Amino acid sequence: MKLIRFGEPGKEKPGVQLANGKKLNVEAFGSDYDEGFFGHGGIENLGQWLSENQSACPEVGDEVRLGPPLTRPSKIVCVGLNYAQHAAESGMEIPKEPVLFFKSTTAIVGPYDDIIIPKGSKKTDWEVELAIVIGKKASYVEESNALDHVAGYVLHNDVSERAFQLERSGQWVKGKSCDTFAPIGPFIATKDEIKDPNNLNLWLKLNGKIMQNSSTSDFIFNVQNVVSHISQFMTLLPGDIISTGTPFGVGLGLNPQTYLKPGDVVELGIEGLGVSKQTCKAFND
């Protein structure tokens, strides 16, 4: 199943995208895609409900905005330097265990919403990433059971301001959490839709030029490992997002370094998870 949310910012309604690309309004199911939905069998219940009610669901037109495909989660946990070549281009050693940091949930926007380059920014960068959506509360989970706690997967552009992240004192969170720095979607693909999350092509284009093109098979720490690892330090709640890191090809690693500017168009995709596209705008543009 592919879960979408559609409508004006802050007023999104739940929907599904069918295999033929048609989008349906499932507001009548009675639940948005929130912690309660993921944690109480919402995906299975929605599937059963659709088997009886799909023909009565209104169609959602292509002109309607797609929002983030889930409500604001309790947290976004990110894994840094999870591809060896990206660690190298960042000038950092390959980590011995997952590098963890948080990204503010207020950064979340829809897959085609604008990226707003923040006030004072000179080094806003792109990062295509596979993100995991948690489906069952996870605490001290073993790797062998980790996928039991996954609801599905979603495309994430982990937009980053490198000066805020690396040149200012403190933690990386400052460079990761500006408004609009977490475009997610277009949809959440439920776990059954993705045969192997550790072997997916992912790519990103800047103004039509390929900048990132890799595979999650190059993970240093795979999906099962990061879910288990993070759960040793905090409880993961249903609907929480884990973003698994980006491959080589970010602006920070180019020579000369290249960063986003107003008018730039970023397009990105992951095998089985669709494509998103954002236009960059200046703060208060």
PDB file of C-alpha atoms in Angstrom:
ATOM      1  CA  MET A   1       0.000   0.000   0.000  1.00  0.00           C
ATOM      2  CA  LYS A   2       1.105   3.559  -0.706  1.00  0.00           C
ATOM      3  CA  LEU A   3      -0.005   6.124   1.869  1.00  0.00           C
ATOM      4  CA  ILE A   4      -0.391   9.778   0.873  1.00  0.00           C
ATOM      5  CA  ARG A   5      -1.746  12.924   2.473  1.00  0.00           C
ATOM      6  CA  PHE A   6      -3.127  15.745   0.374  1.00  0.00           C
ATOM      7  CA  GLY A   7      -4.480  19.270   0.677  1.00  0.00           C
ATOM      8  CA  GLU A   8      -3.371  22.648   1.950  1.00  0.00           C
ATOM      9  CA  PRO A   9      -0.522  22.840   4.475  1.00  0.00           C
ATOM     10  CA  GLY A  10      -1.851  22.024   7.925  1.00  0.00           C
ATOM     11  CA  LYS A  11      -5.156  20.743   6.526  1.00  0.00           C
ATOM     12  CA  GLU A  12      -4.008  17.544   4.840  1.00  0.00           C
ATOM     13  CA  LYS A  13      -6.316  14.545   4.577  1.00  0.00           C
ATOM     14  CA  PRO A  14      -5.286  10.878   4.334  1.00  0.00           C
ATOM     15  CA  GLY A  15      -5.295   9.022   1.040  1.00  0.00           C
ATOM     16  CA  VAL A  16      -3.802   6.112  -0.827  1.00  0.00           C
ATOM     17  CA  GLN A  17      -2.125   5.816  -4.193  1.00  0.00           C
ATOM     18  CA  LEU A  18      -3.086   2.768  -6.200  1.00  0.00           C
ATOM     19  CA  ALA A  19      -0.795   0.679  -8.401  1.00  0.00           C
ATOM     20  CA  ASN A  20      -2.149   2.469 -11.484  1.00  0.00           C
ATOM     21  CA  GLY A  21      -1.186   5.854  -9.997  1.00  0.00           C
ATOM     22  CA  LYS A  22      -4.746   6.892  -9.165  1.00  0.00           C
ATOM     23  CA  LYS A  23      -5.056   8.606  -5.783  1.00  0.00           C
ATOM     24  CA  LEU A  24      -8.018   8.127  -3.466  1.00  0.00           C
ATOM     25  CA  ASN A  25      -9.357  10.080  -0.499  1.00  0.00           C
ATOM     26  CA  VAL A  26      -9.720   7.706   2.488  1.00  0.00           C
ATOM     27  CA  GLU A  27     -10.830  10.340   5.009  1.00  0.00           C
ATOM     28  CA  ALA A  28     -13.934   8.232   5.640  1.00  0.00           C
ATOM     29  CA  PHE A  29     -11.726   5.513   7.161  1.00  0.00           C
ATOM     30  CA  GLY A  30     -11.607   7.804  10.178  1.00  0.00           C
ATOM     31  CA  SER A  31      -7.892   8.049  10.988  1.00  0.00           C
ATOM     32  CA  ASP A  32      -5.009  10.196   9.900  1.00  0.00           C
ATOM     33  CA  TYR A  33      -1.528   8.664   9.582  1.00  0.00           C
ATOM     34  CA  ASP A  34      -0.330   9.326  13.098  1.00  0.00           C
ATOM     35  CA  GLU A  35       1.155   7.420  16.031  1.00  0.00           C
ATOM     36  CA  GLY A  36      -2.164   5.786  16.826  1.00  0.00           C
ATOM     37  CA  PHE A  37      -2.678   4.662  13.235  1.00  0.00           C
ATOM     38  CA  PHE A  38       0.738   3.019  12.899  1.00  0.00           C
ATOM     39  CA  GLY A  39       0.747   1.606  16.415  1.00  0.00           C
ATOM     40  CA  HIS A  40      -2.694  -0.002  16.381  1.00  0.00           C
ATOM     41  CA  GLY A  41      -2.829  -1.979  13.159  1.00  0.00           C
ATOM     42  CA  GLY A  42      -3.858   0.940  10.974  1.00  0.00           C
ATOM     43  CA  ILE A  43      -2.222  -0.357   7.815  1.00  0.00           C
ATOM     44  CA  GLU A  44      -3.940  -3.751   8.054  1.00  0.00           C
ATOM     45  CA  ASN A  45      -7.263  -2.176   9.075  1.00  0.00           C
ATOM     46  CA  LEU A  46      -7.107   0.316   6.208  1.00  0.00           C
ATOM     47  CA  GLY A  47      -6.407  -2.486   3.752  1.00  0.00           C
ATOM     48  CA  GLN A  48      -9.456  -4.397   4.952  1.00  0.00           C
ATOM     49  CA  TRP A  49     -11.588  -1.247   4.869  1.00  0.00           C
ATOM     50  CA  LEU A  50     -10.500  -0.509   1.286  1.00  0.00           C
ATOM     51  CA  SER A  51     -11.462  -4.000   0.161  1.00  0.00           C
ATOM     52  CA  GLU A  52     -15.060  -3.076   1.001  1.00  0.00           C
ATOM     53  CA  ASN A  53     -15.125   0.681   0.420  1.00  0.00           C
ATOM     54  CA  GLN A  54     -12.644   1.511  -2.332  1.00  0.00           C
ATOM     55  CA  SER A  55     -15.318   2.110  -4.972  1.00  0.00           C
ATOM     56  CA  ALA A  56     -16.893   4.814  -2.790  1.00  0.00           C
ATOM     57  CA  CYS A  57     -13.648   6.726  -2.191  1.00  0.00           C
ATOM     58  CA  PRO A  58     -13.418  10.061  -4.042  1.00  0.00           C
ATOM     59  CA  GLU A  59     -10.517  10.405  -6.460  1.00  0.00           C
ATOM     60  CA  VAL A  60      -7.826  13.012  -5.726  1.00  0.00           C
ATOM     61  CA  GLY A  61      -6.837  15.047  -8.759  1.00  0.00           C
ATOM     62  CA  ASP A  62      -3.247  15.474  -9.872  1.00  0.00           C
ATOM     63  CA  GLU A  63      -3.584  19.232  -9.356  1.00  0.00           C
ATOM     64  CA  VAL A  64      -4.051  18.767  -5.586  1.00  0.00           C
ATOM     65  CA  ARG A  65      -0.985  19.372  -3.425  1.00  0.00           C
ATOM     66  CA  LEU A  66       0.610  16.342  -1.771  1.00  0.00           C
ATOM     67  CA  GLY A  67       1.667  16.988   1.800  1.00  0.00           C
ATOM     68  CA  PRO A  68       3.934  14.961   4.076  1.00  0.00           C
ATOM     69  CA  PRO A  69       2.570  11.382   4.004  1.00  0.00           C
ATOM     70  CA  LEU A  70       2.267  11.199   7.797  1.00  0.00           C
ATOM     71  CA  THR A  71       1.454  13.607  10.603  1.00  0.00           C
ATOM     72  CA  ARG A  72       4.258  15.192  12.562  1.00  0.00           C
ATOM     73  CA  PRO A  73       6.067  12.337  14.374  1.00  0.00           C
ATOM     74  CA  SER A  74       7.532  12.458  17.856  1.00  0.00           C
ATOM     75  CA  LYS A  75      11.045  12.562  16.397  1.00  0.00           C
ATOM     76  CA  ILE A  76      13.293  12.265  13.360  1.00  0.00           C
ATOM     77  CA  VAL A  77      16.490  10.364  14.097  1.00  0.00           C
ATOM     78  CA  CYS A  78      19.187  10.624  11.438  1.00  0.00           C
ATOM     79  CA  VAL A  79      22.215   8.460  10.750  1.00  0.00           C
ATOM     80  CA  GLY A  80      25.300  10.356   9.590  1.00  0.00           C
ATOM     81  CA  LEU A  81      28.150   9.134   7.400  1.00  0.00           C
ATOM     82  CA  ASN A  82      26.409   5.851   6.577  1.00  0.00           C
ATOM     83  CA  TYR A  83      27.987   5.465   3.134  1.00  0.00           C
ATOM     84  CA  ALA A  84      31.773   5.019   2.974  1.00  0.00           C
ATOM     85  CA  GLN A  85      32.279   7.328  -0.019  1.00  0.00           C
ATOM     86  CA  HIS A  86      30.227  10.080   1.612  1.00  0.00           C
ATOM     87  CA  ALA A  87      32.347   9.837   4.759  1.00  0.00           C
ATOM     88  CA  ALA A  88      35.439  10.203   2.575  1.00  0.00           C
ATOM     89  CA  GLU A  89      34.124  13.257   0.695  1.00  0.00           C
ATOM     90  CA  SER A  90      33.233  14.846   4.045  1.00  0.00           C
ATOM     91  CA  GLY A  91      36.811  14.304   5.251  1.00  0.00           C
ATOM     92  CA  MET A  92      35.690  12.074   8.114  1.00  0.00           C
ATOM     93  CA  GLU A  93      36.631   8.567   9.207  1.00  0.00           C
ATOM     94  CA  ILE A  94      34.277   5.660   8.554  1.00  0.00           C
ATOM     95  CA  PRO A  95      32.348   5.335  11.826  1.00  0.00           C
ATOM     96  CA  LYS A  96      32.641   2.235  14.000  1.00  0.00           C
ATOM     97  CA  GLU A  97      28.976   2.507  14.996  1.00  0.00           C
ATOM     98  CA  PRO A  98      26.102   4.619  13.654  1.00  0.00           C
ATOM     99  CA  VAL A  99      26.513   8.372  14.068  1.00  0.00           C
ATOM    100  CA  LEU A 100      23.186   9.667  15.380  1.00  0.00           C
ATOM    101  CA  PHE A 101      21.669  13.135  15.432  1.00  0.00           C
ATOM    102  CA  PHE A 102      18.193  14.643  15.536  1.00  0.00           C
ATOM    103  CA  LYS A 103      16.367  16.740  12.979  1.00  0.00           C
ATOM    104  CA  SER A 104      13.489  18.918  14.133  1.00  0.00           C
ATOM    105  CA  THR A 105      10.058  17.678  13.115  1.00  0.00           C
ATOM    106  CA  THR A 106       9.113  21.283  12.259  1.00  0.00           C
ATOM    107  CA  ALA A 107      11.377  20.934   9.207  1.00  0.00           C
ATOM    108  CA  ILE A 108       8.916  18.523   7.577  1.00  0.00           C
ATOM    109  CA  VAL A 109       7.184  19.640   4.366  1.00  0.00           C
ATOM    110  CA  GLY A 110       5.592  17.942   1.395  1.00  0.00           C
ATOM    111  CA  PRO A 111       7.502  16.367  -1.497  1.00  0.00           C
ATOM    112  CA  TYR A 112       6.921  19.239  -3.934  1.00  0.00           C
ATOM    113  CA  ASP A 113       7.008  22.156  -1.496  1.00  0.00           C
ATOM    114  CA  ASP A 114       9.708  24.810  -1.785  1.00  0.00           C
ATOM    115  CA  ILE A 115      13.004  24.665   0.086  1.00  0.00           C
ATOM    116  CA  ILE A 116      13.468  27.998   1.840  1.00  0.00           C
ATOM    117  CA  ILE A 117      17.150  28.906   2.125  1.00  0.00           C
ATOM    118  CA  PRO A 118      17.362  30.182   5.698  1.00  0.00           C
ATOM    119  CA  LYS A 119      18.326  33.657   6.835  1.00  0.00           C
ATOM    120  CA  GLY A 120      22.104  34.051   6.799  1.00  0.00           C
ATOM    121  CA  SER A 121      22.735  30.803   4.912  1.00  0.00           C
ATOM    122  CA  LYS A 122      25.552  30.474   2.406  1.00  0.00           C
ATOM    123  CA  LYS A 123      25.966  26.678   2.421  1.00  0.00           C
ATOM    124  CA  THR A 124      22.592  24.979   2.037  1.00  0.00           C
ATOM    125  CA  ASP A 125      23.130  21.459   0.671  1.00  0.00           C
ATOM    126  CA  TRP A 126      21.121  18.489  -0.609  1.00  0.00           C
ATOM    127  CA  GLU A 127      21.022  14.852   0.589  1.00  0.00           C
ATOM    128  CA  VAL A 128      18.847  12.092  -0.868  1.00  0.00           C
ATOM    129  CA  GLU A 129      18.045   9.531   1.828  1.00  0.00           C
ATOM    130  CA  LEU A 130      15.989   6.428   2.498  1.00  0.00           C
ATOM    131  CA  ALA A 131      13.844   7.002   5.570  1.00  0.00           C
ATOM    132  CA  ILE A 132      12.251   4.309   7.725  1.00  0.00           C
ATOM    133  CA  VAL A 133       8.814   4.764   9.315  1.00  0.00           C
ATOM    134  CA  ILE A 134       8.433   2.913  12.602  1.00  0.00           C
ATOM    135  CA  GLY A 135       5.277   0.808  12.925  1.00  0.00           C
ATOM    136  CA  LYS A 136       5.607  -0.700  16.387  1.00  0.00           C
ATOM    137  CA  LYS A 137       7.144   0.648  19.591  1.00  0.00           C
ATOM    138  CA  ALA A 138      10.812  -0.350  19.675  1.00  0.00           C
ATOM    139  CA  SER A 139      13.039  -0.534  22.748  1.00  0.00           C
ATOM    140  CA  TYR A 140      16.110  -2.773  23.036  1.00  0.00           C
ATOM    141  CA  VAL A 141      15.243  -4.530  19.777  1.00  0.00           C
ATOM    142  CA  GLU A 142      17.476  -7.272  18.362  1.00  0.00           C
ATOM    143  CA  GLU A 143      18.603  -6.987  14.734  1.00  0.00           C
ATOM    144  CA  SER A 144      16.853 -10.254  13.937  1.00  0.00           C
ATOM    145  CA  ASN A 145      13.521  -8.701  14.955  1.00  0.00           C
ATOM    146  CA  ALA A 146      14.126  -5.144  13.770  1.00  0.00           C
ATOM    147  CA  LEU A 147      11.990  -5.305  10.624  1.00  0.00           C
ATOM    148  CA  ASP A 148       9.004  -6.360  12.746  1.00  0.00           C
ATOM    149  CA  HIS A 149       9.022  -2.772  14.022  1.00  0.00           C
ATOM    150  CA  VAL A 150       9.022  -1.135  10.564  1.00  0.00           C
ATOM    151  CA  ALA A 151       5.793   0.120   8.962  1.00  0.00           C
ATOM    152  CA  GLY A 152       7.308   1.247   5.694  1.00  0.00           C
ATOM    153  CA  TYR A 153       9.739   3.493   3.869  1.00  0.00           C
ATOM    154  CA  VAL A 154       9.711   7.012   2.458  1.00  0.00           C
ATOM    155  CA  LEU A 155      11.903   9.294   0.333  1.00  0.00           C
ATOM    156  CA  HIS A 156      13.591  12.112   2.297  1.00  0.00           C
ATOM    157  CA  ASN A 157      15.709  15.075   1.208  1.00  0.00           C
ATOM    158  CA  ASP A 158      17.837  15.728   4.314  1.00  0.00           C
ATOM    159  CA  VAL A 159      18.523  19.370   3.451  1.00  0.00           C
ATOM    160  CA  SER A 160      21.496  20.661   5.446  1.00  0.00           C
ATOM    161  CA  GLU A 161      23.125  24.037   6.092  1.00  0.00           C
ATOM    162  CA  ARG A 162      26.823  23.136   6.321  1.00  0.00           C
ATOM    163  CA  ALA A 163      28.038  26.304   8.032  1.00  0.00           C
ATOM    164  CA  PHE A 164      25.371  25.944  10.717  1.00  0.00           C
ATOM    165  CA  GLN A 165      26.160  22.218  10.987  1.00  0.00           C
ATOM    166  CA  LEU A 166      29.958  22.182  10.950  1.00  0.00           C
ATOM    167  CA  GLU A 167      31.325  25.691  11.508  1.00  0.00           C
ATOM    168  CA  ARG A 168      29.242  26.764  14.484  1.00  0.00           C
ATOM    169  CA  SER A 169      29.728  25.282  17.936  1.00  0.00           C
ATOM    170  CA  GLY A 170      27.384  22.588  19.162  1.00  0.00           C
ATOM    171  CA  GLN A 171      25.675  19.661  17.483  1.00  0.00           C
ATOM    172  CA  TRP A 172      24.692  18.986  13.877  1.00  0.00           C
ATOM    173  CA  VAL A 173      21.006  19.544  14.644  1.00  0.00           C
ATOM    174  CA  LYS A 174      21.336  23.300  13.986  1.00  0.00           C
ATOM    175  CA  GLY A 175      22.285  22.690  10.365  1.00  0.00           C
ATOM    176  CA  LYS A 176      19.548  20.136   9.814  1.00  0.00           C
ATOM    177  CA  SER A 177      16.418  21.633  11.309  1.00  0.00           C
ATOM    178  CA  CYS A 178      15.556  24.837   9.481  1.00  0.00           C
ATOM    179  CA  ASP A 179      11.992  25.147   8.210  1.00  0.00           C
ATOM    180  CA  THR A 180      11.446  23.164   4.953  1.00  0.00           C
ATOM    181  CA  PHE A 181      14.648  21.114   5.472  1.00  0.00           C
ATOM    182  CA  ALA A 182      12.787  17.786   5.486  1.00  0.00           C
ATOM    183  CA  PRO A 183      10.753  17.273   2.304  1.00  0.00           C
ATOM    184  CA  ILE A 184       9.328  13.754   2.576  1.00  0.00           C
ATOM    185  CA  GLY A 185       7.215  11.700   0.202  1.00  0.00           C
ATOM    186  CA  PRO A 186       5.444  11.531  -2.211  1.00  0.00           C
ATOM    187  CA  PHE A 187       4.174   8.445  -0.355  1.00  0.00           C
ATOM    188  CA  ILE A 188       5.014   5.933   2.333  1.00  0.00           C
ATOM    189  CA  ALA A 189       5.407   2.494   0.788  1.00  0.00           C
ATOM    190  CA  THR A 190       4.352  -0.105   3.325  1.00  0.00           C
ATOM    191  CA  LYS A 191       6.929  -2.751   4.185  1.00  0.00           C
ATOM    192  CA  ASP A 192       5.436  -5.360   1.868  1.00  0.00           C
ATOM    193  CA  GLU A 193       5.989  -3.054  -1.130  1.00  0.00           C
ATOM    194  CA  ILE A 194       9.785  -2.998  -0.730  1.00  0.00           C
ATOM    195  CA  LYS A 195      11.458  -6.375  -1.233  1.00  0.00           C
ATOM    196  CA  ASP A 196      14.872  -5.367   0.139  1.00  0.00           C
ATOM    197  CA  PRO A 197      15.427  -1.872   1.607  1.00  0.00           C
ATOM    198  CA  ASN A 198      19.159  -2.600   1.699  1.00  0.00           C
ATOM    199  CA  ASN A 199      19.384  -2.821  -2.088  1.00  0.00           C
ATOM    200  CA  LEU A 200      17.621   0.200  -3.587  1.00  0.00           C
ATOM    201  CA  ASN A 201      18.904   2.668  -6.165  1.00  0.00           C
ATOM    202  CA  LEU A 202      18.729   6.296  -5.031  1.00  0.00           C
ATOM    203  CA  TRP A 203      19.604   9.438  -6.963  1.00  0.00           C
ATOM    204  CA  LEU A 204      19.408  13.227  -6.940  1.00  0.00           C
ATOM    205  CA  LYS A 205      19.557  15.847  -9.687  1.00  0.00           C
ATOM    206  CA  LEU A 206      20.368  19.539  -9.342  1.00  0.00           C
ATOM    207  CA  ASN A 207      18.918  21.604 -12.204  1.00  0.00           C
ATOM    208  CA  GLY A 208      18.686  18.430 -14.272  1.00  0.00           C
ATOM    209  CA  LYS A 209      22.247  17.246 -13.629  1.00  0.00           C
ATOM    210  CA  ILE A 210      22.835  14.014 -11.724  1.00  0.00           C
ATOM    211  CA  MET A 211      24.715  14.751  -8.500  1.00  0.00           C
ATOM    212  CA  GLN A 212      24.043  11.565  -6.481  1.00  0.00           C
ATOM    213  CA  ASN A 213      23.522   8.074  -7.893  1.00  0.00           C
ATOM    214  CA  SER A 214      24.127   5.121  -5.610  1.00  0.00           C
ATOM    215  CA  SER A 215      22.501   2.178  -3.851  1.00  0.00           C
ATOM    216  CA  THR A 216      21.551   1.373  -0.301  1.00  0.00           C
ATOM    217  CA  SER A 217      23.643  -1.779  -0.803  1.00  0.00           C
ATOM    218  CA  ASP A 218      26.543   0.558   0.071  1.00  0.00           C
ATOM    219  CA  PHE A 219      25.228   1.143   3.588  1.00  0.00           C
ATOM    220  CA  ILE A 220      27.835   0.830   6.322  1.00  0.00           C
ATOM    221  CA  PHE A 221      24.972   0.038   8.733  1.00  0.00           C
ATOM    222  CA  ASN A 222      21.867  -1.463   7.166  1.00  0.00           C
ATOM    223  CA  VAL A 223      18.213  -0.922   8.054  1.00  0.00           C
ATOM    224  CA  GLN A 224      18.042  -3.718  10.627  1.00  0.00           C
ATOM    225  CA  ASN A 225      21.239  -2.529  12.272  1.00  0.00           C
ATOM    226  CA  VAL A 226      20.201   1.107  12.654  1.00  0.00           C
ATOM    227  CA  VAL A 227      16.720   0.277  13.988  1.00  0.00           C
ATOM    228  CA  SER A 228      18.231  -2.069  16.569  1.00  0.00           C
ATOM    229  CA  HIS A 229      21.080   0.301  17.428  1.00  0.00           C
ATOM    230  CA  ILE A 230      18.905   3.362  17.952  1.00  0.00           C
ATOM    231  CA  SER A 231      16.496   1.364  20.101  1.00  0.00           C
ATOM    232  CA  GLN A 232      19.308   0.685  22.573  1.00  0.00           C
ATOM    233  CA  PHE A 233      19.399   4.400  23.431  1.00  0.00           C
ATOM    234  CA  MET A 234      15.798   5.596  23.093  1.00  0.00           C
ATOM    235  CA  THR A 235      12.303   4.272  22.561  1.00  0.00           C
ATOM    236  CA  LEU A 236      11.123   4.547  18.987  1.00  0.00           C
ATOM    237  CA  LEU A 237       7.397   5.245  18.754  1.00  0.00           C
ATOM    238  CA  PRO A 238       5.032   4.359  15.912  1.00  0.00           C
ATOM    239  CA  GLY A 239       5.301   6.988  13.193  1.00  0.00           C
ATOM    240  CA  ASP A 240       8.839   8.002  14.138  1.00  0.00           C
ATOM    241  CA  ILE A 241      11.215   8.504  11.219  1.00  0.00           C
ATOM    242  CA  ILE A 242      14.769   7.199  10.917  1.00  0.00           C
ATOM    243  CA  SER A 243      16.716   8.728   8.033  1.00  0.00           C
ATOM    244  CA  THR A 244      19.498   6.375   7.036  1.00  0.00           C
ATOM    245  CA  GLY A 245      22.145   8.679   5.569  1.00  0.00           C
ATOM    246  CA  THR A 246      23.148   9.935   2.137  1.00  0.00           C
ATOM    247  CA  PRO A 247      25.588   8.650  -0.491  1.00  0.00           C
ATOM    248  CA  PHE A 248      28.457  10.615  -2.031  1.00  0.00           C
ATOM    249  CA  GLY A 249      27.730  13.575  -4.306  1.00  0.00           C
ATOM    250  CA  VAL A 250      26.644  16.323  -1.913  1.00  0.00           C
ATOM    251  CA  GLY A 251      27.669  19.931  -2.489  1.00  0.00           C
ATOM    252  CA  LEU A 252      30.057  19.873   0.466  1.00  0.00           C
ATOM    253  CA  GLY A 253      32.177  17.218  -1.247  1.00  0.00           C
ATOM    254  CA  LEU A 254      32.498  18.887  -4.647  1.00  0.00           C
ATOM    255  CA  ASN A 255      35.551  20.800  -5.826  1.00  0.00           C
ATOM    256  CA  PRO A 256      34.720  23.643  -5.817  1.00  0.00           C
ATOM    257  CA  GLN A 257      31.992  23.206  -3.219  1.00  0.00           C
ATOM    258  CA  THR A 258      28.539  23.966  -4.602  1.00  0.00           C
ATOM    259  CA  TYR A 259      25.509  25.033  -2.606  1.00  0.00           C
ATOM    260  CA  LEU A 260      21.864  25.720  -3.301  1.00  0.00           C
ATOM    261  CA  LYS A 261      20.730  29.165  -4.408  1.00  0.00           C
ATOM    262  CA  PRO A 262      17.327  30.687  -5.130  1.00  0.00           C
ATOM    263  CA  GLY A 263      15.845  29.284  -8.326  1.00  0.00           C
ATOM    264  CA  ASP A 264      17.674  25.953  -8.136  1.00  0.00           C
ATOM    265  CA  VAL A 265      15.526  22.858  -8.682  1.00  0.00           C
ATOM    266  CA  VAL A 266      16.295  19.648  -6.774  1.00  0.00           C
ATOM    267  CA  GLU A 267      14.766  16.388  -7.991  1.00  0.00           C
ATOM    268  CA  LEU A 268      15.341  13.079  -6.228  1.00  0.00           C
ATOM    269  CA  GLY A 269      14.069   9.537  -6.126  1.00  0.00           C
ATOM    270  CA  ILE A 270      14.458   6.060  -4.688  1.00  0.00           C
ATOM    271  CA  GLU A 271      13.524   2.817  -6.380  1.00  0.00           C
ATOM    272  CA  GLY A 272       9.971   1.938  -5.298  1.00  0.00           C
ATOM    273  CA  LEU A 273       9.468   5.202  -3.393  1.00  0.00           C
ATOM    274  CA  GLY A 274       8.724   7.652  -6.162  1.00  0.00           C
ATOM    275  CA  VAL A 275      10.211  11.031  -7.023  1.00  0.00           C
ATOM    276  CA  SER A 276      10.049  14.402  -5.302  1.00  0.00           C
ATOM    277  CA  LYS A 277      10.997  17.844  -6.576  1.00  0.00           C
ATOM    278  CA  GLN A 278      11.674  21.103  -4.758  1.00  0.00           C
ATOM    279  CA  THR A 279      12.431  24.633  -5.933  1.00  0.00           C
ATOM    280  CA  CYS A 280      14.752  26.723  -3.765  1.00  0.00           C
ATOM    281  CA  LYS A 281      13.667  30.165  -2.630  1.00  0.00           C
ATOM    282  CA  ALA A 282      15.304  32.822  -0.505  1.00  0.00           C
ATOM    283  CA  PHE A 283      14.074  33.509   3.022  1.00  0.00           C
ATOM    284  CA  ASN A 284      11.224  36.066   2.820  1.00  0.00           C
ATOM    285  CA  ASP A 285      11.277  35.817  -1.001  1.00  0.00           C
TER     286      ASP A 285
END
